Short mmCIF file of C-alpha atoms and ligand atoms in Angstrom, two decimals:
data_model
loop_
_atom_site.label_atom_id
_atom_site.label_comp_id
_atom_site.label_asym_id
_atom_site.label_seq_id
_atom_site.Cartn_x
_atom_site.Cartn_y
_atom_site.Cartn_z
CA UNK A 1 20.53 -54.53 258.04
CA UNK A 2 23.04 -57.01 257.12
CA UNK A 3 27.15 -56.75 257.68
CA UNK A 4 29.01 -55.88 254.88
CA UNK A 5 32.64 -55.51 255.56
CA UNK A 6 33.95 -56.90 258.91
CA UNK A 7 37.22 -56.46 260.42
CA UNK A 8 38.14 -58.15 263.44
CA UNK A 9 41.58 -58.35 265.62
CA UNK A 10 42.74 -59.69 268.40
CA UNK A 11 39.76 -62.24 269.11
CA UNK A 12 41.07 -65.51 270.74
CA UNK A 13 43.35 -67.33 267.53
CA UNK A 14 41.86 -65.05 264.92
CA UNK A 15 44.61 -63.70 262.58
CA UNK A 16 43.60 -59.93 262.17
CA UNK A 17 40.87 -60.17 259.63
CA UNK A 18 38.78 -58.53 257.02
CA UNK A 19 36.09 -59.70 254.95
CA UNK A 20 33.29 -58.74 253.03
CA UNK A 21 30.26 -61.22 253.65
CA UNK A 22 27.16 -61.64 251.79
CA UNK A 23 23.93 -60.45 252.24
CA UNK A 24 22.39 -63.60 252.70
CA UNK A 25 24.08 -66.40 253.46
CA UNK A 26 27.80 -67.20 254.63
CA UNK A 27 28.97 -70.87 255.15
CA UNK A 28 32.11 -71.05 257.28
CA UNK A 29 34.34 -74.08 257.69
CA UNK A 30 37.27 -75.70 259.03
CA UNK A 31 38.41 -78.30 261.03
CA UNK A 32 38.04 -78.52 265.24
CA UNK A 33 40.28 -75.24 266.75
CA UNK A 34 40.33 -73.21 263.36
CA UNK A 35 38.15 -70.51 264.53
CA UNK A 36 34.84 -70.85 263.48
CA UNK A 37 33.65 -70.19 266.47
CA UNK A 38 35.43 -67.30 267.48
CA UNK A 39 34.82 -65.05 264.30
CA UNK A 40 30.92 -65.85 265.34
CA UNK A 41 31.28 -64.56 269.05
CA UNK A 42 33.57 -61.62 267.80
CA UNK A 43 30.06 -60.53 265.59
CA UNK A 44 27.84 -61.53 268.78
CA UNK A 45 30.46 -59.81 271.33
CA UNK A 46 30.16 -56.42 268.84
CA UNK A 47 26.36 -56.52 269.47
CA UNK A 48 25.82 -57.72 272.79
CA UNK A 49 28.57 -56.91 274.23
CA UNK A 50 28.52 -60.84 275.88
CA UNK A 51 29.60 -63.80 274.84
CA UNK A 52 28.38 -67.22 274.13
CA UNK A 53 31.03 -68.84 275.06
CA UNK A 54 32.70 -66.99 278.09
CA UNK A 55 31.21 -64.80 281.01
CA UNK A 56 34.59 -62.90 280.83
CA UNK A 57 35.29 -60.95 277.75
CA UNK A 58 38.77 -60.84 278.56
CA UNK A 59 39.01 -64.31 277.73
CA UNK A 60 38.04 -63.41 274.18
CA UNK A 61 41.53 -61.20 273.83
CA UNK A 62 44.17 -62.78 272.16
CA UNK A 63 46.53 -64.47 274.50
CA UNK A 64 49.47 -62.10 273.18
CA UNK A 65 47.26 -58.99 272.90
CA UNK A 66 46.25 -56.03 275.39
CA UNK A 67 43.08 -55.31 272.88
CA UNK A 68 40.51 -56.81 270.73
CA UNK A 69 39.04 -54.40 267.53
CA UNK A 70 35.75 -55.11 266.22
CA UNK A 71 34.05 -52.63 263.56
CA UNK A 72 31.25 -53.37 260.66
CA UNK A 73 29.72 -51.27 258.41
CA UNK A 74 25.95 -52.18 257.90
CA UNK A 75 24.66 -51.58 254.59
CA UNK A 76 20.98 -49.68 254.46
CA UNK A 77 20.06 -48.65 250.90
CA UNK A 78 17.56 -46.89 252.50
CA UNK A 79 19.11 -44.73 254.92
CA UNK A 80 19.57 -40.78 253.84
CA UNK A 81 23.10 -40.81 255.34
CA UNK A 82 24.47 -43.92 253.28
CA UNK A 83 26.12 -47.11 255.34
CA UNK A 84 26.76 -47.23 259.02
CA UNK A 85 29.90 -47.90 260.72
CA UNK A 86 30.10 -49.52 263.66
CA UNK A 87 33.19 -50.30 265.87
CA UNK A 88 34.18 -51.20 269.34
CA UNK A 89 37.22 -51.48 271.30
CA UNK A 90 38.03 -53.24 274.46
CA UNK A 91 40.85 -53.37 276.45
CA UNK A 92 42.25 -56.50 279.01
CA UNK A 93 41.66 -54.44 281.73
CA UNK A 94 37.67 -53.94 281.06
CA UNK A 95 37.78 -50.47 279.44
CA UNK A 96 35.53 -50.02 276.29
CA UNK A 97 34.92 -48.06 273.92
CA UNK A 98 31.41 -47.83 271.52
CA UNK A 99 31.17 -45.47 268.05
CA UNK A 100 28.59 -45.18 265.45
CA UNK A 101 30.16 -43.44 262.15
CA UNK A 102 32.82 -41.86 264.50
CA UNK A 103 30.47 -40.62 266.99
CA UNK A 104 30.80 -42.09 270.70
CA UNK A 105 28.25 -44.35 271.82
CA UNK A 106 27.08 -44.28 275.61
CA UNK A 107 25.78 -47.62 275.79
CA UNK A 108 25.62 -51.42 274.52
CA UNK A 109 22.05 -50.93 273.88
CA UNK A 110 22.58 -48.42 271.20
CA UNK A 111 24.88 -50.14 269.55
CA UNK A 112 22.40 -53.60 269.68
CA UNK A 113 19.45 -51.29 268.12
CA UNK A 114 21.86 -51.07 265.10
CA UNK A 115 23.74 -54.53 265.45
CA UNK A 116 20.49 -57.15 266.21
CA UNK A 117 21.94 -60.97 266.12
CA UNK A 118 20.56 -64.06 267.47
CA UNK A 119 22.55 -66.76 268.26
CA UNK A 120 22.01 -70.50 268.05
CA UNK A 121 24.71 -72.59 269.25
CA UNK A 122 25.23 -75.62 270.88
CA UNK A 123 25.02 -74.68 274.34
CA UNK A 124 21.83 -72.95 272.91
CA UNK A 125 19.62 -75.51 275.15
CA UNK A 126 20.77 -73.54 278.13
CA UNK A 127 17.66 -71.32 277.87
CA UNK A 128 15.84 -74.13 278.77
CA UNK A 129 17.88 -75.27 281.53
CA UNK A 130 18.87 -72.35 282.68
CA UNK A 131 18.08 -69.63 285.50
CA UNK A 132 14.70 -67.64 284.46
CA UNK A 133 16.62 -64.55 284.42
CA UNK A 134 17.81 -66.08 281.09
CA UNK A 135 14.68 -66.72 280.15
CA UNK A 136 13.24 -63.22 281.33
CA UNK A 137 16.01 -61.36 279.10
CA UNK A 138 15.05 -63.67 276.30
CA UNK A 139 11.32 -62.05 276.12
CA UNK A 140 12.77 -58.44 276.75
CA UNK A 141 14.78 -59.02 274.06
CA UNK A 142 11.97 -59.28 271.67
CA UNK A 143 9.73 -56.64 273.43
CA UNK A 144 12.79 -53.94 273.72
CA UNK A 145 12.77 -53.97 269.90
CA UNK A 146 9.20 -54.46 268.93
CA UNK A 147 7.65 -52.42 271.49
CA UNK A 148 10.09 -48.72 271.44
CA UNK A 149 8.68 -47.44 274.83
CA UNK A 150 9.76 -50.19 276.85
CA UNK A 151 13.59 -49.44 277.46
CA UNK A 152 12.06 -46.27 278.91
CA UNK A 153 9.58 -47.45 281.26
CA UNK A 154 12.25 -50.63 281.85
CA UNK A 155 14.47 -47.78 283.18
CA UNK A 156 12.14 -45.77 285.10
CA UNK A 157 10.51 -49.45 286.88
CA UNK A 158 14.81 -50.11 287.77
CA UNK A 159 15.17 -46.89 289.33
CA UNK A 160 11.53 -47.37 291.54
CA UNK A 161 12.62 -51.12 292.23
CA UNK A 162 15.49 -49.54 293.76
CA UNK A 163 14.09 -47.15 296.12
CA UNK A 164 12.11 -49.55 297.27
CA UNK A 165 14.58 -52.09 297.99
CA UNK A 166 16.32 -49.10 299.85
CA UNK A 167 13.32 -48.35 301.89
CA UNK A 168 13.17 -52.08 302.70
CA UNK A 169 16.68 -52.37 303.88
CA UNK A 170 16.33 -48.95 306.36
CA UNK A 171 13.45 -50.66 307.36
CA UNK A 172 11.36 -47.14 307.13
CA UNK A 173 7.98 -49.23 306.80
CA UNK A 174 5.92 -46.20 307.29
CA UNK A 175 7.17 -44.79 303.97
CA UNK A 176 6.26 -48.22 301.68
CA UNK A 177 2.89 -47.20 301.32
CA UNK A 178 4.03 -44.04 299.33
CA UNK A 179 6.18 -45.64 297.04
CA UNK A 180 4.18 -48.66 296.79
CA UNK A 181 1.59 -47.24 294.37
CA UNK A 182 4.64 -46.10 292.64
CA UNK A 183 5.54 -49.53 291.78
CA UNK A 184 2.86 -51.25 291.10
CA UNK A 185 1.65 -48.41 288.41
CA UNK A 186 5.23 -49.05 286.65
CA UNK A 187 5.11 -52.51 287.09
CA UNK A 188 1.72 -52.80 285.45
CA UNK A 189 3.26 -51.00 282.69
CA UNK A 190 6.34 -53.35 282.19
CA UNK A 191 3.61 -56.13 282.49
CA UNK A 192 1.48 -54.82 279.47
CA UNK A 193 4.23 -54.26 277.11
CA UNK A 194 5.04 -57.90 277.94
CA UNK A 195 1.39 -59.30 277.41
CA UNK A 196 1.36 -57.35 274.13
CA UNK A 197 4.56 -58.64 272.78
CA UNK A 198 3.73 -62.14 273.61
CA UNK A 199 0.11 -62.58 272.22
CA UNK A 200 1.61 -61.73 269.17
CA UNK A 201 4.58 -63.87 270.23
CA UNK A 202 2.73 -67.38 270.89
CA UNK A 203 0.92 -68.43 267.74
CA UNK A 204 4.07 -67.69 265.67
CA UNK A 205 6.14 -69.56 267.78
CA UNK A 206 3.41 -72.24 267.94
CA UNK A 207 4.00 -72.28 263.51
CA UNK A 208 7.35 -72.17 263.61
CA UNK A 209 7.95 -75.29 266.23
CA UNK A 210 5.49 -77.00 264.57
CA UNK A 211 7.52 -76.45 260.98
CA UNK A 212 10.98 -77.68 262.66
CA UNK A 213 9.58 -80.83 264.17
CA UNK A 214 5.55 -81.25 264.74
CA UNK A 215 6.22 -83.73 267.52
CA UNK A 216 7.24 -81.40 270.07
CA UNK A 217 4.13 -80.50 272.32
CA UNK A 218 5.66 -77.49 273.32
CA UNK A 219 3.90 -74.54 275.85
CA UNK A 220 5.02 -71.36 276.88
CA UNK A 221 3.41 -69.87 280.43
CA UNK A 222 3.99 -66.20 280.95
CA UNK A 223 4.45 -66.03 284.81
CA UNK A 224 4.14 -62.10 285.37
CA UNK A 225 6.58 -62.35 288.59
CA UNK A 226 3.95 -62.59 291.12
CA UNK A 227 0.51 -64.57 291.74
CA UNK A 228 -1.14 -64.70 288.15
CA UNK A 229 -4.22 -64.29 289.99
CA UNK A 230 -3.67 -62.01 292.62
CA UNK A 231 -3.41 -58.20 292.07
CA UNK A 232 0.37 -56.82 292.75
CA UNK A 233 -0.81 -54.64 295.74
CA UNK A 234 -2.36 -57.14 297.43
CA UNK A 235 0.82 -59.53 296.96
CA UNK A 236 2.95 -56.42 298.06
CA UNK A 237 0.67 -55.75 301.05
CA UNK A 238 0.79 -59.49 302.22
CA UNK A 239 4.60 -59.93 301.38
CA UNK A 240 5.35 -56.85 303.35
CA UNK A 241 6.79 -58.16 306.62
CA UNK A 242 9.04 -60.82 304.39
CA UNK A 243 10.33 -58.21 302.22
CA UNK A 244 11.64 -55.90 305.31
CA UNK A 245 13.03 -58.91 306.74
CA UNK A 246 14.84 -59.61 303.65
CA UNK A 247 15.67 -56.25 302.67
CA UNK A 248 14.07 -56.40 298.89
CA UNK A 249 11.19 -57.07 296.75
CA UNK A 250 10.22 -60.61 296.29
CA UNK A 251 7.40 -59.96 293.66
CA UNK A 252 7.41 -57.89 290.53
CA UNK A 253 7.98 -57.74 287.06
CA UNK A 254 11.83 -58.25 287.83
CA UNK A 255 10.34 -61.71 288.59
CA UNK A 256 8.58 -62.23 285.47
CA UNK A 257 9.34 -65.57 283.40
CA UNK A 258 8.69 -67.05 280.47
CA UNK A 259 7.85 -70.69 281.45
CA UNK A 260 8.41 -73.38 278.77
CA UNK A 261 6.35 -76.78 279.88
CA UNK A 262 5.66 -79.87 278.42
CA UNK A 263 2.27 -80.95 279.91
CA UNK A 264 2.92 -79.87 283.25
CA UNK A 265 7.00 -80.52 283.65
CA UNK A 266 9.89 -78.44 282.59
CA UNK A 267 10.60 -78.53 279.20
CA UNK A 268 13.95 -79.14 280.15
CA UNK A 269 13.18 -82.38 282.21
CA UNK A 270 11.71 -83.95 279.65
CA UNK A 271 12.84 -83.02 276.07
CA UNK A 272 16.12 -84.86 274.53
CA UNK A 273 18.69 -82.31 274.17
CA UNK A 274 18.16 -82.10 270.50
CA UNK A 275 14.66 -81.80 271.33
CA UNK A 276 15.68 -78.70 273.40
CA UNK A 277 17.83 -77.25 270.72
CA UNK A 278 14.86 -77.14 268.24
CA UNK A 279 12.56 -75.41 271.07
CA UNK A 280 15.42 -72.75 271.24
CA UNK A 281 15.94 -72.52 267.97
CA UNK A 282 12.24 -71.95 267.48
CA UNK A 283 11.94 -69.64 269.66
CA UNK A 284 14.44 -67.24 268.50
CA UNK A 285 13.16 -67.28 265.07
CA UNK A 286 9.86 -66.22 266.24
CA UNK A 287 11.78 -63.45 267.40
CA UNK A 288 13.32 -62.90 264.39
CA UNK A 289 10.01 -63.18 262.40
CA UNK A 290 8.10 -60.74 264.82
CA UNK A 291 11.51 -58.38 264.48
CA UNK A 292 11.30 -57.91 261.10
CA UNK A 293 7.31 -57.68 260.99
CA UNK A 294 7.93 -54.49 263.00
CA UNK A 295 11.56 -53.53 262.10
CA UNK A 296 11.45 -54.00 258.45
CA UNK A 297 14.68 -56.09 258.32
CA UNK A 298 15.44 -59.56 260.18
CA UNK A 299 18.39 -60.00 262.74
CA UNK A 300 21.57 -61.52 261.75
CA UNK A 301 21.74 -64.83 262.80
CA UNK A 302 24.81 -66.38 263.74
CA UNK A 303 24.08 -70.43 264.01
CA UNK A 304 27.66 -72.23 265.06
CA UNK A 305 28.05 -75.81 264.88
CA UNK A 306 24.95 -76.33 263.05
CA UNK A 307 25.13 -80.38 263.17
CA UNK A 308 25.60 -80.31 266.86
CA UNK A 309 22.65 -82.37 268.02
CA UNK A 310 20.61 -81.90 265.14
CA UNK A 311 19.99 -84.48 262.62
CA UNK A 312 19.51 -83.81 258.65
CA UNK A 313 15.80 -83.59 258.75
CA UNK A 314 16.17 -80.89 261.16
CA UNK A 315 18.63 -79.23 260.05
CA UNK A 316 16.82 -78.99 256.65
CA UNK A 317 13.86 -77.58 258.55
CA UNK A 318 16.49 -75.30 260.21
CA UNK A 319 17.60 -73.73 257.09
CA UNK A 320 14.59 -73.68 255.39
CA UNK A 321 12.96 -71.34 258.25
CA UNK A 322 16.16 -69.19 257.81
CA UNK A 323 15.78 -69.10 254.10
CA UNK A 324 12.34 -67.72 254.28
CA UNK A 325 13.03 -65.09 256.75
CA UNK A 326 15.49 -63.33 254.18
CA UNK A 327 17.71 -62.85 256.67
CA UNK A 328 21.59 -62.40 257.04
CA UNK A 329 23.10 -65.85 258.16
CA UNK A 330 26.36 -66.51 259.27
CA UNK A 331 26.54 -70.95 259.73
CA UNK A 332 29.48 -72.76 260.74
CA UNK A 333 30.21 -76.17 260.47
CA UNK A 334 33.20 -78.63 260.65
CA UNK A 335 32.56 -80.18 257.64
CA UNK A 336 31.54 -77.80 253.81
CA UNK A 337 29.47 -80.65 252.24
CA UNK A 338 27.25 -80.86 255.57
CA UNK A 339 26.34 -77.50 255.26
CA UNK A 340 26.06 -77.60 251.44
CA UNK A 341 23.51 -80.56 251.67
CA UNK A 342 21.50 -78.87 254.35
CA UNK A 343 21.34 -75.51 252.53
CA UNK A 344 21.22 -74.77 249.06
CA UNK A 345 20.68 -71.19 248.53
CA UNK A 346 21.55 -69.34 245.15
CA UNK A 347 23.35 -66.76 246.28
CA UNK A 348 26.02 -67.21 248.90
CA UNK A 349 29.93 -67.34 250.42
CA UNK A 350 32.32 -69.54 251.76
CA UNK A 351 34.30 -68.88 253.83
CA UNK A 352 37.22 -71.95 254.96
CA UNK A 353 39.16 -71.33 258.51
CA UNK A 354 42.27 -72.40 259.11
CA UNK A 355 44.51 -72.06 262.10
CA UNK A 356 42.80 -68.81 262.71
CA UNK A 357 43.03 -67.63 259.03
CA UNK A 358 40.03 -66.97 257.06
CA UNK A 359 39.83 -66.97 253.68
CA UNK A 360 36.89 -66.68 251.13
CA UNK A 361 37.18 -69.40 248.50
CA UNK A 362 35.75 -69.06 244.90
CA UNK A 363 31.79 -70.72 244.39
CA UNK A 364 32.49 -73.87 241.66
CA UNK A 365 29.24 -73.95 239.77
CA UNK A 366 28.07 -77.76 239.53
CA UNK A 367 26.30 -77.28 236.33
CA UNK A 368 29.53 -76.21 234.56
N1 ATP B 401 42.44 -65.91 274.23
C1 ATP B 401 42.90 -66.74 273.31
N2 ATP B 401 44.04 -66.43 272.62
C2 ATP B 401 44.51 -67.27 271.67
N3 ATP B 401 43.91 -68.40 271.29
C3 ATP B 401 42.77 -68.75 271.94
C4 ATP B 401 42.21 -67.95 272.97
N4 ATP B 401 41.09 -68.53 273.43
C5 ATP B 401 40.96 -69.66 272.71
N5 ATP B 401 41.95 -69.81 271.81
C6 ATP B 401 42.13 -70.87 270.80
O1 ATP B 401 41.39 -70.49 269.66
C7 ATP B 401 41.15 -71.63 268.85
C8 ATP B 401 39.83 -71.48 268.11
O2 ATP B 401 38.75 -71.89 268.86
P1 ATP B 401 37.27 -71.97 268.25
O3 ATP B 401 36.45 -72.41 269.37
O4 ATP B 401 36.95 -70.72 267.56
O5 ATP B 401 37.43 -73.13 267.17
P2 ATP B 401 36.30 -73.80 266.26
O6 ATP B 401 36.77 -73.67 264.84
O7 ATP B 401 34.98 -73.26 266.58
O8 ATP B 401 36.42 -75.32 266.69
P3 ATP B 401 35.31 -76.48 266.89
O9 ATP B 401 35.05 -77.06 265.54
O10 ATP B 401 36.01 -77.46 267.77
O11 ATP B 401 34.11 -75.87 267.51
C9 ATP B 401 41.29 -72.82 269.76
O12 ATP B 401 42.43 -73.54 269.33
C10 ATP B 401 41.56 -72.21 271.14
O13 ATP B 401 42.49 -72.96 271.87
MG1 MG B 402 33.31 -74.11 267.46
#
């Protein structure tokens, strides 16, 4: 469901703004500092709730500001109701406030079921590099939105995990055996929603890295958080004395990863880092493309800086894979004619930033 009107205030330079964007495609511009940037983590901050950029939203507020605004409304010809309206409110001092059409939400993941985005940015390699916790929330992404009872069995494995864990730490070993069984049956259950998401999940992102650069010899490795060929009780069982002595639960599907090898070696240790961007990149259009098989509409995806370590061929390939997945786009770059040569859709905006001021500026038709 793409964004049409946006209003934003109080995000980092960002003079209060409002704009109506495209359906499609929205080129933004401007030179280093303008606030490309930040009008793309303001959109990803109203989703999430995170940002790209900072682990503390606070940093996002305005320097001179107590508060930053965000609201959209989303258009949906199809819904009975009409548009939806989205806004959110934070405050420098961590308070926050969610509301759908005026109604209070009670929690980021409501408002992400109505706001998807996917973001590829420069630091976008970090998934790759990075802890597989990152890497973990990366394929629950994809199955909390493909496969709708897995936020509730998510929920119901946290609150088992945690009983556990609190067994472990009183040290009451004679009760483990009765919550054990507990576990593992909603472990298995997180585990099969994550098989099923990724066997669909693997041969598209096999297509769509092979369409952004066929060089790549990319695999993924689903490592379910405990011996791949062991059964979870039996790991439980012989991990027992370990886990008392450390007070929590060294294997489970809290565990789980989604390993990204080439050969046998870290992707990460051997890809450039422009290689690494284009595994990213790939990978969350495959999420995008198994989104929209199942959700009807794509995510909005928000791609900053989209020369940073991508050449043209790739960037062509880039845009092309957008193109076809009809979805809402929202591209920055420094410089209009390198996004104009690596794009050329029919129907679009432009958008130019300057000094935190953005302004749509009228489409000059070549042919005339
Ligand atoms: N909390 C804040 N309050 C006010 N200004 C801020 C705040 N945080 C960052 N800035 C400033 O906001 C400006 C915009 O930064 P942003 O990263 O959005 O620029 P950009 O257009 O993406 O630039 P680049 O092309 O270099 O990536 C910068 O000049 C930065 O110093
Ligand atoms: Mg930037």
């Amino acid at each position: 469901m793409p964004i049409r009107q946006l209003s934003v205030s109080g995000v980092r330079n960002l003079a209060p703004l409002e704009l109506t964007a495209h359906p499609s495609v929205n080129f933004i511009y401007g030179d280093n500092g303008s606030g490309k940037s930040s009008l793309l983590e303001a959109i990803a901050l109203l989703s999430t709730g995170k940002s790209f950029r900072s682990n503390q939203i606070r940093q996002l507020i305005n320097h001179d500001a107590d508060r930053l605004e965000l609201s959209c409304v989303l258009e949906d010809p199809q819904a009975a109701d009409g548009d939806k309206e989205l806004y959110s409110l934070r405050l420098k001092n961590g308070d926050v406030l969610f509301r759908l059409n005026g109604s209070v939400l009670t929690s980021q993941a409501e408002v992400a079921t109505n706001l998807p985005v996917q973001v590829i940015e420069p630091n976008t390699f970090r998934l790759l590099v990075g802890s597989p916790e990152d890497r973990r929330q990366f394929l629950d992404w994809g199955v909390f939105h493909v496969e709708p009872g897995f936020i509730e069995e998510w929920r119901i494995f946290k609150k088992v995990l945690k009983q556990r864990n609190s067994v472990l730490k009183q040290k009451e070993e004679s009760w483990l055996d009765a919550w054990d069984s507990g576990f593992v049956e909603a472990s298995e259950k997180i585990h099969q929603y994550r098989i099923q998401y990724l066997e669909q999940f693997v041969p598209c992102f096999e297509e769509t890295l092979q369409a952004l650069d066929p060089n790549i010899a990319v695999r993924l490795h689903y490592y379910p958080g405990w011996e791949r060929d062991s059964r979870l009780e039996e790991v439980l069982e012989r991990q027992r004395e370990r886990d008392l002595q450390l007070g929590y639960t060294q294997a489970g599907p809290h565990r789980a990863e989604l390993r990204i090898r080439v050969d046998k070696l870290p992707a990460a240790d051997v890809l450039s880092r422009g290689q690494q961007k284009t595994v990213v990149a790939a990978l969350k259009l495959t999420q995008g493309i198994l989104f929209k098989q199942h959700c009807g509409t794509a995510p909005i995806y928000l791609v900053d800086d989209l020369a940073s370590e991508l050449d043209s061929g790739h960037r062509l390939a880039l845009c092309k894979l957008l193109e076809d997945l009809k979805c809402q786009v929202f591209i920055t770059s420094i410089e209009k004619q390198q996004l104009m040569d690596s794009w050329t859709p029919q129907d679009y905006k432009v958008f130019h930033v300057e000094r935190g001021e953005i302004r749509e500026e009228p489409i000059t038709d070549p042919s005339a």
